[in-house]
C-alpha cells in the first residue's frame, strides 16, 4: 500500500505528456469508442446502449487543463466524422451529434471541476459523488435534450424515446467508462510497475477469472442460458458480481472501474447480440432495465471502492505516521547520550534512513559558518547511483534559498519552476544539478540558525504535504539540538584539552579534589610519582581515593607531616583559609628531598581544591648553602670582632694573670719566713684560683666565639646573655671610656636560640654603639641595654647609644650587606645580625632616639624548660 501511495505522487501526469501524443490518443480512442458504440446498438435506433466516445471526451477533459480542452475536442472531431459519416445521415446530424457529445463532456467535466477537489480522482466519497452527479447524471441529462432534439428533427425518431435511450446509455457509459479510462491513462502503468509480485499475480488471477466468466457467458446460447437462469434478465450479472466485488475490495476504484467495465461490456454485448440471458432482439424495455440496473449497481460499487480506498489511505497514513513517530523516537534517542565525536557518523546514518523513508534522492545537512556567510554541506546521503554534491559555499549557488533559511523560513517546492523570480540563480543551479523538488528546513537552536536540512528529488516531481513538512520540522529540531550540543561540546572539549595539556605540562604533581577531598583528577607527574608522606604506607593515591582521609590515616600512623597537610587541606575545602602552603621533607630511597605543598580552592559550585606538590629540593639545598655561607661569614665577622677586642681581651686576661703573679710572689715571700702564716697563704691561693678561673672564663668565651660550630638551639636567659657580653666588653669599655648601663626585665627573659649567635648580635650592636660614641664628650658615652617582656609572648631587647644617630633615611639600609660608613668597615655586622634574629623567628630594626641610635630586636619568649 505504501508503494501505491508513493507511486501516486511520482507518476507522470497527462499534462506532462506531449500534447500532440495525447491528442492523437484521444482521436484514436474516440474512433474505437464510436465503433464499439455502433456494435452495442440496437438498430434501427440511433443511440447506442453503451456509447463510449462521450465518456472518452469527459475523461480527457477531467485529466487535461481547461485551457487545452479545445485541443482535445478538436482532435476527436476527425474520429467522429470518420466513424459516423458512413453510418449516419444526414451529415448535419453527424456534426450536431459531435456538438452534443462535446456538450455532454463539457457539462460533465465542468460540473465535476466545480464539485470535486480533485476532478480526476474517485478515491473519496465526495469525489465519487461529485463525479456521479456532474459527469454521470448532469452531463448526459442536459446534453440529451439537445441530442434528442437533433435526432428527432433530422430522423423523425420519437423525441422522448431518443432522449431516454441516450440519457440512460450515456449515464451508464459515463459511470462505467470514465473512471476506467482515467485510471488507465494516468495511473495504470505506474501502479503495475510499483506493485508487488503478489498483487500482480492477484490482478492477473482476477483478469483470468473475469475472462473465464466472459467466455462462459458468451459461449452459452441464449436459450440455454435462459433455461439455466430461469429466464431472469439480471441473473447473468450475478456471475460477475463476485469478481466485481473482488476487484473493488482488493484493488479499490481502479479494480472496481475495470471489473465494472468488463461486466458492463459483456452484458451489453450479450444484450445486443442475443447472448447470455437475452433473446434477439431484446425489447427496448429490457434494454432500459439493463442500463438502469447496471448504472444503479455501478454507483454503490464506486462508492464502496472509494470508501475502501479511503480506509486504505487512512491505514497507510496511520501506518506512515506510526513509522515516522517511531523513526523520530529512535532519531531523538540516537542523539540523547551521544558523545559529540560520534555525532558525524550518526548524522550520516540518519540522513540515509530519512532519505529511504521519504523516498527522496538526496538528503543534505548544511552548516552555517559562525559569521553567517558560508553555508556548506556538512553531511550528505545520496540514493544509489547519485553522485555526491559539491561542498562549495551554497550561498553562491542558492542565494535565495539560503536567505530564506537564514530568515528561519522553509524552502518547499514540487518543481523548481514554481520558484519566484528573485530565485533565478537558485533555479539555474537546481537545473544544472537536475534537482526538481526540494524541502529545505532551517536548523534553529537557541534562537540561532545553525544550518539547514534539505531533501531533494532528482528529475522527478514530488509534492510535500503539510504533514510531511511538519514531521520534517520535528526532525530538523532534533538535528538542530544535536548540532548545537556538538558545537558546545566540541568547544568544551577543546578547552578541556587545553586544560589537560596545561595540567600535563606541569612539573609539579597535581591532584584535583572535590568538596569532600576525593581525588577527581591527577596529572601525569602525580601518576608517576606521588611525593607523599605516606609513601612508606605503600598507599596508592589515585583518582577515586579520598586524599583527606589518606592524610589523616598516614598521620595516625605517625607520618611526620601528613597531619599538617590534612588540617591545611580541610581548612581550604571548608573555605576557612584562602590557601595553604607548607614545606616538608620526604626521605625515601633517593636521599632526602624537599617538597612544597600548596592547596588552593577550586572555584566551582561543588567546591573542591587543587593540591600540588612541587619538588623544592634544589631550592632547599641552595638555602642551606646560603645558611652555611652566612654562618661562615658570621664566624669571620666574629673573628674580626674578636680582633677588635684584642686589646680589651689582653687587658681582661692581664688582670687575673697579674693578680696571679703578684699573689704567687706574695706567697713565695710568705714561705721564706720560718713560720709562714698559713691562713694568709690559704687566702692568697684562693685569690690565685679565682684569678685563674676568671682568666679561664675569658679564654672560654673567646674560644666559644671563635669556634666554628653548628648552631645549637637551647633555652637561654637573655638577661644573663646580656651580662656575659658586657663582661666580655668590660676592658674595652674602660679603654674606650664608655659605660654600658643595663636595664633588664625583672622577670624571665627566656628564649630558645643559639648562644654564640645571639651573643654575636649583642656584641655587634654594642661595638657599633661604642664606636658611634667615640666622638662624643666623655660624660655622654653611655650605652643602655634594656630587655622587656611586657606582652608575655616576646622579649624586646634594645641597645641605645648616645652617638650621632643613624644618617637620615638609612634605618633600613644599615641592615643591607656591605653597607658601611666606616673606613675599615665591612658592612656585614648588621646584615648577619638580622639573619640571625630572623632565623630565631624574630625581627630587628633601628630608630633614632633623642640621644642617638637605638637598635631593637624582638624574640619569641620560651617557657622555662624543666632543666
Ligand atoms: P660596619 O660596622 O662594618 O660598618 P655594620 O653592619 O655593623 O657594619 O654597620 C653598618 C653601618 O651602620 C655602620 O657603618 C654605620 O654607618 C651604621 N651604624 C651601625 N650602628 C650604628 C650606631 N649605633 N650609630 C650610628 N650608626 C650606626
Coordinates of N, CA, C and O and ligand atoms in Angstrom, one line a residue, residues 764 768-769 772 801 805-806 814 819-822 825-831 853 855, ligand 1:
X764 N 77.8 42.8 68.4 CA 77.9 43.6 67.2 C 77.2 45.0 67.6 O 77.7 46.0 67.3
X768 N 79.1 48.6 67.7 CA 78.7 49.7 66.9 C 78.4 50.9 67.7 O 78.8 52.0 67.4
X769 N 77.7 50.6 68.8 CA 77.3 51.8 69.7 C 78.5 52.5 70.3 O 78.6 53.7 70.3
X772 N 80.2 54.4 67.7 CA 79.4 55.6 67.3 C 79.7 56.7 68.3 O 79.6 57.9 68.0
X801 N 72.4 54.1 72.2 CA 73.6 54.8 72.4 C 73.4 56.3 72.5 O 72.3 56.8 72.2
X805 N 73.6 59.1 66.1 CA 72.4 58.6 65.5 C 72.7 58.1 64.0 O 73.7 58.3 63.5
X806 N 71.7 57.5 63.5 CA 71.8 57.0 62.1 C 71.6 58.1 61.1 O 70.9 59.1 61.4
X814 N 71.0 50.2 56.8 CA 72.1 49.7 57.6 C 72.1 48.2 57.7 O 73.2 47.6 58.0
X819 N 76.8 47.5 53.6 CA 76.6 48.9 53.8 C 77.4 49.3 55.0 O 77.3 48.8 56.1
X820 N 78.3 50.3 54.8 CA 79.2 50.7 55.9 C 79.5 52.2 55.6 O 79.6 52.7 54.5
X821 N 79.7 52.9 56.8 CA 80.2 54.3 56.6 C 81.6 54.4 57.2 O 82.1 55.5 57.4
X822 N 82.1 53.2 57.6 CA 83.4 53.2 58.3 C 84.6 52.9 57.3 O 84.3 52.1 56.4
X825 N 85.4 49.4 57.7 CA 84.2 48.6 58.0 C 83.9 47.6 56.8 O 84.4 47.8 55.7
X826 N 83.2 46.5 57.2 CA 82.9 45.5 56.2 C 81.4 45.6 55.8 O 81.0 45.2 54.7
X827 N 80.6 46.2 56.7 CA 79.2 46.4 56.4 C 78.4 45.1 56.5 O 77.3 44.9 55.9
X828 N 78.9 44.1 57.2 CA 78.2 42.8 57.3 C 77.6 42.5 58.7 O 76.8 41.7 58.8
X829 N 78.1 43.3 59.6 CA 77.7 43.1 61.0 C 76.2 43.1 61.2 O 75.6 42.1 61.7
X830 N 75.5 44.1 60.8 CA 74.1 44.2 61.0 C 73.3 43.3 60.1 O 72.2 42.7 60.5
X831 N 73.8 43.0 58.8 CA 73.2 42.1 57.9 C 73.1 40.7 58.6 O 72.1 40.0 58.5
X853 N 71.4 56.5 68.4 CA 70.6 55.5 67.7 C 70.2 54.4 68.6 O 70.9 54.1 69.6
X855 N 69.0 50.3 68.5 CA 68.8 49.1 67.8 C 67.9 48.2 68.6 O 68.2 48.0 69.8
Ligands
LIG1 P1 80.3 48.0 60.0 O1 80.4 48.2 61.4 O2 81.4 47.1 59.4 O3 80.2 49.3 59.2 P2 77.7 47.2 60.4 O4 76.7 46.4 59.6 O5 77.9 46.7 61.8 O6 79.0 47.2 59.6 O7 77.1 48.7 60.4 C1 76.8 49.3 59.2 C2 76.7 50.8 59.4 O8 75.6 51.1 60.2 C3 77.8 51.4 60.0 O9 78.9 51.6 59.1 C4 77.2 52.7 60.5 O10 77.2 53.7 59.5 C5 75.9 52.3 60.8 N1 75.7 52.1 62.2 C6 75.7 51.0 62.9 N2 75.4 51.2 64.2 C7 75.3 52.5 64.4 C8 75.1 53.3 65.5 N3 75.0 52.8 66.8 N4 75.0 54.7 65.3 C9 75.2 55.2 64.1 N5 75.4 54.5 63.0 C10 75.5 53.1 63.1

